[in-house]
Structures are given as C-alpha cells and as structure tokens.
Amino acid sequence: MSRTHLLAASLLLASHQVGAQAPVDSAMVEAVRSREVAFAATMAARDITQFATFIADEAIFFGGAGPIRGRAAIVAAWTRFFEGPQAPFSWRPDLVEVLETGDLAMTSGPVHDPQGAEIGRFTSIWRRDAQGRWRVVFDRGS
C-alpha cells in the first residue's frame, strides 16, 4: 500500500471515529432534564433559596452586564427576578446532552415571558458532584 493510500485510509478511519456516537444513557438524560425542570420551577414558586441549591459554588452566569461569578453573586443578581407575585420569565429544556462519562451535561431551551411568548434561549452546563447531585456551573441566556 502506498503512503498516499495509507494516509487516506488513516484519515477515513479517524473521521469515522470522530463521528461515531456512544450510546446515550437515557436515564441520565432524563435525570438532567428533571433537574433543569425543577430548577425552573423555583422561579415559578418564587423561591430564591431553593434556586440557590441548584448552583455550584464557583458557577458563572453570563448576563447583559458581563459574567457573574460565584453562587452568592448570582443569587444576589437574580433576587430581583424573584420579587413580586408573578415570575418575569420561565424556561424549559428542549435539548439535553450528557457526556458519556456522566459527569457533565448541557441543557438548552426557550425562555418565555409571562404571556408565553418566546423571548430568548438559555444554555446551561451542569456538573455532577461527588454526592451525585447535578449543579449548574455555567449559564447563558440569549
């Protein structure tokens, strides 16, 4: 086999390996989806204390004024969204992906205003901690 053929065969094999997908653990995907839904429910329930339990200590949320670093700062910045009887927005995941290792996941989906109109999208990166709890480490709305 010539070097050209060998290189072509190697590239073809590598492209198949990169494109190959490991089987998705559907139970893990559903666990992360449920966690995101419960996280969103804290907004509807107007419960900032419960909201905070979903966020990793060192999390980073991206907002209009730039990154907000750390759970305490995120909770302080988000407290205004929990004031009043009605939530200013809601969200629900329509995409959930979990790494094959089962320690990182991504959720994404629409954000709606109180009347139900879509006003944006969110993307959250979740990490499973040593106790098996999923917590947000990165969050970005757009």
XYZ file of N, CA and C in Angstrom:
426
model
N 0.851 -1.170 0.000
C 0.000 0.000 0.000
C 0.898 1.235 0.000
N 0.583 2.184 -0.880
C 1.392 3.400 -0.962
C 1.131 4.292 0.243
N 2.045 5.253 0.449
C 1.875 6.186 1.564
C 0.611 7.017 1.385
N 0.267 7.359 0.171
C -0.939 8.140 -0.095
C -2.175 7.345 0.302
N -2.205 6.060 -0.070
C -3.341 5.215 0.286
C -3.418 5.005 1.798
N -2.252 4.819 2.413
C -2.207 4.633 3.859
C -2.717 5.883 4.584
N -2.307 7.058 4.122
C -2.762 8.315 4.722
C -4.266 8.478 4.526
N -4.759 8.189 3.334
C -6.198 8.297 3.065
C -6.993 7.333 3.948
N -6.497 6.115 4.093
C -7.188 5.136 4.948
C -7.180 5.584 6.406
N -6.066 6.149 6.860
C -5.976 6.640 8.239
C -6.947 7.790 8.475
N -7.021 8.721 7.527
C -7.948 9.846 7.657
C -9.395 9.373 7.653
N -9.704 8.412 6.814
C -11.060 7.870 6.756
C -11.428 7.201 8.081
N -10.507 6.421 8.617
C -10.750 5.760 9.896
C -10.927 6.791 11.009
N -10.095 7.808 11.032
C -10.198 8.849 12.066
C -11.513 9.590 11.956
N -11.971 9.869 10.739
C -13.235 10.601 10.582
C -14.411 9.769 11.072
N -14.346 8.465 10.900
C -15.421 7.598 11.397
C -15.407 7.540 12.924
N -14.221 7.537 13.508
C -14.130 7.504 14.962
C -14.639 8.802 15.573
N -14.316 9.940 14.970
C -14.774 11.231 15.482
C -16.285 11.337 15.354
N -16.837 10.859 14.245
C -18.268 10.966 14.009
C -19.094 9.931 14.755
N -18.448 8.892 15.255
C -19.189 7.841 15.954
C -19.742 8.380 17.267
N -20.941 7.977 17.594
C -21.567 8.436 18.825
C -21.752 7.257 19.768
N -21.385 7.513 21.017
C -21.601 6.492 22.042
C -23.090 6.448 22.357
N -23.573 5.315 22.789
C -24.980 5.236 23.160
C -25.291 6.203 24.300
N -26.417 6.879 24.203
C -26.824 7.837 25.220
C -27.512 7.088 26.351
N -27.119 7.392 27.564
C -27.755 6.804 28.739
C -29.050 7.581 28.961
N -30.176 7.032 28.534
C -31.445 7.757 28.589
C -31.863 8.078 30.022
N -31.515 7.242 30.971
C -31.853 7.534 32.374
C -31.084 8.756 32.860
N -29.830 8.887 32.446
C -29.017 10.041 32.837
C -29.564 11.307 32.184
N -29.936 11.212 30.914
C -30.518 12.363 30.217
C -31.796 12.809 30.928
N -32.631 11.876 31.290
C -33.883 12.221 31.981
C -33.627 12.802 33.368
N -32.590 12.325 34.042
C -32.235 12.881 35.356
C -31.832 14.346 35.225
N -31.046 14.659 34.202
C -30.625 16.047 33.986
C -31.818 16.895 33.550
N -32.658 16.358 32.665
C -33.857 17.090 32.235
C -34.736 17.413 33.455
N -34.944 16.443 34.310
C -35.760 16.646 35.511
C -35.141 17.687 36.426
N -33.835 17.673 36.514
C -33.131 18.651 37.355
C -33.328 20.064 36.799
N -33.238 20.229 35.492
C -33.458 21.542 34.872
C -34.898 22.003 35.080
N -35.848 21.103 34.918
C -37.265 21.446 35.120
C -37.495 21.873 36.571
N -36.884 21.167 37.522
C -37.020 21.538 38.930
C -36.359 22.893 39.206
N -35.235 23.147 38.557
C -34.554 24.441 38.680
C -35.482 25.556 38.203
N -36.095 25.378 37.051
C -37.022 26.372 36.514
C -38.244 26.551 37.421
N -38.674 25.485 38.069
C -39.845 25.553 38.955
C -39.600 26.464 40.152
N -38.335 26.669 40.521
C -38.059 27.585 41.634
C -38.458 29.012 41.281
N -38.366 29.368 40.008
C -38.781 30.707 39.567
C -40.293 30.829 39.690
N -41.011 29.854 39.204
C -42.475 29.882 39.282
C -42.949 29.897 40.731
N -42.229 29.188 41.607
C -42.588 29.127 43.026
C -42.114 30.359 43.792
N -41.300 31.206 43.125
C -40.772 32.426 43.740
C -39.875 32.091 44.926
N -39.044 31.049 44.779
C -38.234 30.522 45.878
C -36.738 30.663 45.577
N -36.186 31.825 45.889
C -34.773 32.099 45.621
C -33.855 31.189 46.443
N -34.280 30.803 47.635
C -33.465 29.920 48.473
C -33.292 28.565 47.805
N -34.368 28.014 47.266
C -34.289 26.731 46.559
C -33.511 26.890 45.249
N -33.701 27.998 44.563
C -32.961 28.314 43.335
C -31.455 28.171 43.586
N -30.990 28.722 44.696
C -29.564 28.709 45.015
C -28.999 27.297 45.143
N -29.816 26.336 45.552
C -29.322 24.970 45.754
C -28.948 24.268 44.451
N -29.374 24.812 43.331
C -29.079 24.214 42.031
C -27.767 24.725 41.431
N -27.141 25.690 42.079
C -25.981 26.384 41.513
C -24.714 25.968 42.239
N -23.682 25.610 41.488
C -22.382 25.268 42.076
C -21.764 26.513 42.707
N -20.968 26.308 43.745
C -20.330 27.441 44.440
C -19.564 28.352 43.497
N -18.855 27.780 42.546
C -17.988 28.553 41.659
C -18.614 28.821 40.287
N -19.914 28.677 40.169
C -20.610 28.848 38.885
C -20.387 30.231 38.295
N -20.562 30.305 36.986
C -20.515 31.574 36.261
C -21.779 31.678 35.426
N -22.530 32.746 35.646
C -23.705 33.056 34.829
C -23.343 34.259 33.968
N -23.716 34.199 32.693
C -23.450 35.303 31.783
C -24.735 36.087 31.596
N -24.650 37.374 31.806
C -25.806 38.243 31.650
C -25.434 39.461 30.826
N -26.348 40.418 30.779
C -26.133 41.615 29.982
C -24.944 42.440 30.426
N -24.640 42.456 31.717
C -23.545 43.280 32.233
C -22.224 42.514 32.313
N -22.165 41.315 31.786
C -20.951 40.512 31.858
C -21.122 39.340 32.797
N -20.060 38.586 33.003
C -20.164 37.381 33.824
C -20.393 37.708 35.296
N -21.197 36.855 35.924
C -21.433 36.915 37.362
C -20.791 35.647 37.925
N -19.847 35.810 38.839
C -19.053 34.679 39.323
C -19.407 34.304 40.748
N -19.729 33.036 40.949
C -19.983 32.500 42.277
C -21.451 32.522 42.654
N -21.851 31.478 43.397
C -23.251 31.322 43.796
C -23.789 32.560 44.504
N -23.058 33.103 45.467
C -23.556 34.247 46.234
C -23.837 35.444 45.324
N -22.946 35.733 44.407
C -23.138 36.863 43.492
C -24.288 36.602 42.529
N -24.426 35.363 42.081
C -25.526 35.004 41.172
C -26.857 35.173 41.881
N -26.960 34.656 43.095
C -28.201 34.781 43.862
C -28.513 36.255 44.109
N -27.508 37.048 44.452
C -27.733 38.482 44.675
C -28.254 39.153 43.400
N -27.668 38.809 42.256
C -28.093 39.415 40.989
C -29.481 38.943 40.554
N -29.823 37.703 40.867
C -31.100 37.139 40.434
C -32.244 37.389 41.409
N -31.964 37.872 42.594
C -33.022 38.105 43.583
C -34.137 38.975 43.012
N -33.805 39.958 42.208
C -34.829 40.848 41.625
C -35.836 40.084 40.767
N -35.417 38.985 40.162
C -36.331 38.189 39.339
C -37.328 37.393 40.186
N -37.039 37.273 41.469
C -37.892 36.505 42.369
C -38.826 37.398 43.193
N -38.772 38.697 42.968
C -39.637 39.628 43.685
C -40.975 39.725 42.967
N -42.019 39.959 43.719
C -43.347 40.082 43.128
C -44.050 38.753 43.014
N -45.348 38.808 42.774
C -46.153 37.578 42.759
C -46.014 36.745 41.488
N -45.592 37.363 40.382
C -45.520 36.626 39.113
C -44.096 36.615 38.581
N -43.668 35.460 38.114
C -42.335 35.335 37.531
C -42.242 36.160 36.250
N -41.130 36.865 36.047
C -40.970 37.670 34.835
C -40.662 36.837 33.592
N -40.264 35.596 33.794
C -39.995 34.698 32.671
C -39.987 33.265 33.180
N -40.018 32.338 32.248
C -39.942 30.908 32.555
C -39.070 30.251 31.503
N -38.620 29.051 31.789
C -37.808 28.313 30.818
C -38.045 26.824 30.973
N -37.727 26.104 29.905
C -37.883 24.647 29.900
C -36.916 24.069 28.864
N -36.229 22.995 29.202
C -35.265 22.442 28.247
C -35.946 21.724 27.079
N -35.415 21.937 25.898
C -35.841 21.134 24.749
C -34.663 20.335 24.176
N -33.495 20.523 24.784
C -32.297 19.784 24.389
C -31.515 19.446 25.648
N -31.180 18.180 25.795
C -30.363 17.722 26.930
C -29.336 16.739 26.379
N -28.079 17.008 26.671
C -26.994 16.110 26.271
C -26.125 15.831 27.488
N -25.690 14.593 27.624
C -24.847 14.183 28.746
C -23.601 13.507 28.187
N -22.439 13.894 28.720
C -21.211 13.221 28.307
C -21.281 11.748 28.653
N -20.606 10.950 27.874
C -20.548 9.507 28.125
C -20.006 9.211 29.522
N -19.134 10.070 30.040
C -18.571 9.885 31.376
C -19.606 10.103 32.469
N -20.712 10.791 32.135
C -21.786 11.006 33.102
C -21.507 12.074 34.135
N -20.512 12.936 33.879
C -20.210 13.962 34.873
C -20.500 15.390 34.416
N -20.731 15.584 33.137
C -21.097 16.900 32.606
C -22.292 16.757 31.681
N -23.121 17.787 31.671
C -24.297 17.777 30.804
C -24.599 19.205 30.351
N -25.353 19.310 29.271
C -25.798 20.601 28.774
C -27.302 20.554 28.580
N -27.968 21.618 29.011
C -29.391 21.784 28.737
C -29.561 23.094 27.995
N -30.562 23.139 27.143
C -30.857 24.357 26.394
C -32.335 24.352 26.050
N -32.888 25.557 25.908
C -34.294 25.638 25.561
C -34.797 27.063 25.528
N -36.073 27.212 25.238
C -36.662 28.544 25.126
C -36.925 29.187 26.493
N -36.871 30.513 26.479
C -37.264 31.333 27.628
C -38.523 32.075 27.188
N -39.555 32.077 28.047
C -40.832 32.708 27.708
C -41.164 33.841 28.671
N -41.848 34.860 28.166
C -42.352 35.919 29.037
C -43.630 35.431 29.716
N -44.214 36.214 30.629
C -45.405 35.753 31.358
C -46.599 35.416 30.454
N -46.646 35.994 29.261
C -47.743 35.713 28.336
C -47.468 34.492 27.454
N -46.276 33.913 27.580
C -45.950 32.712 26.826
C -45.167 32.944 25.548
N -44.865 34.204 25.229
C -44.085 34.489 24.019
C -42.615 34.142 24.259
N -42.001 33.529 23.276
C -40.587 33.204 23.391
C -39.765 34.484 23.286
N -38.923 34.723 24.281
C -38.118 35.942 24.307
C -36.621 35.658 24.255
N -36.243 34.410 24.240
C -34.829 34.066 24.187
C -34.619 32.580 24.359
N -33.358 32.234 24.565
C -32.971 30.845 24.827
C -31.944 30.845 25.939
N -31.869 29.753 26.645
C -30.849 29.565 27.673
C -30.017 28.353 27.305
N -28.810 28.344 27.809
C -27.950 27.172 27.744
C -27.251 27.064 29.089
N -27.339 25.900 29.699
C -26.707 25.658 30.994
C -25.806 24.435 30.898
N -24.663 24.524 31.556
C -23.759 23.392 31.682
C -23.861 22.915 33.125
N -24.127 21.636 33.301
C -24.307 21.011 34.606
C -23.137 20.074 34.885
N -22.749 20.009 36.146
C -21.714 19.068 36.578
C -22.290 18.225 37.713
N -22.026 16.935 37.657
C -22.466 16.040 38.737
C -21.394 16.020 39.812
N -21.779 16.349 41.047
C -20.808 16.422 42.133
C -20.565 15.037 42.748
N -19.692 14.988 43.732
C -19.301 13.714 44.358
C -20.479 12.998 45.010
N -21.504 13.750 45.416
C -22.695 13.154 46.023
C -23.740 12.760 44.972
N -23.427 12.981 43.700
C -24.341 12.613 42.624
C -25.369 13.675 42.265
N -25.262 14.878 42.847
C -26.200 15.965 42.549
C -25.704 16.759 41.348
N -26.630 17.087 40.471
C -26.322 17.925 39.327
C -26.477 19.388 39.733
N -25.444 20.192 39.423
C -25.480 21.627 39.711
C -24.993 22.393 38.495
N -25.573 23.571 38.294
C -25.186 24.429 37.173
C -23.798 25.008 37.454
N -22.902 24.914 36.452
C -21.590 25.546 36.553
C -21.454 26.715 35.589
N -22.173 26.681 34.476
C -22.204 27.800 33.528
C -23.644 27.967 33.050
N -24.057 29.225 32.887
C -25.393 29.503 32.372
C -25.315 30.751 31.507
N -26.007 30.693 30.368
C -26.036 31.850 29.469
C -27.394 31.941 28.807
N -27.989 33.096 28.925
C -29.222 33.382 28.207
C -28.929 34.258 27.013
N -29.741 34.135 25.996
C -29.549 34.980 24.811
C -30.886 35.347 24.224
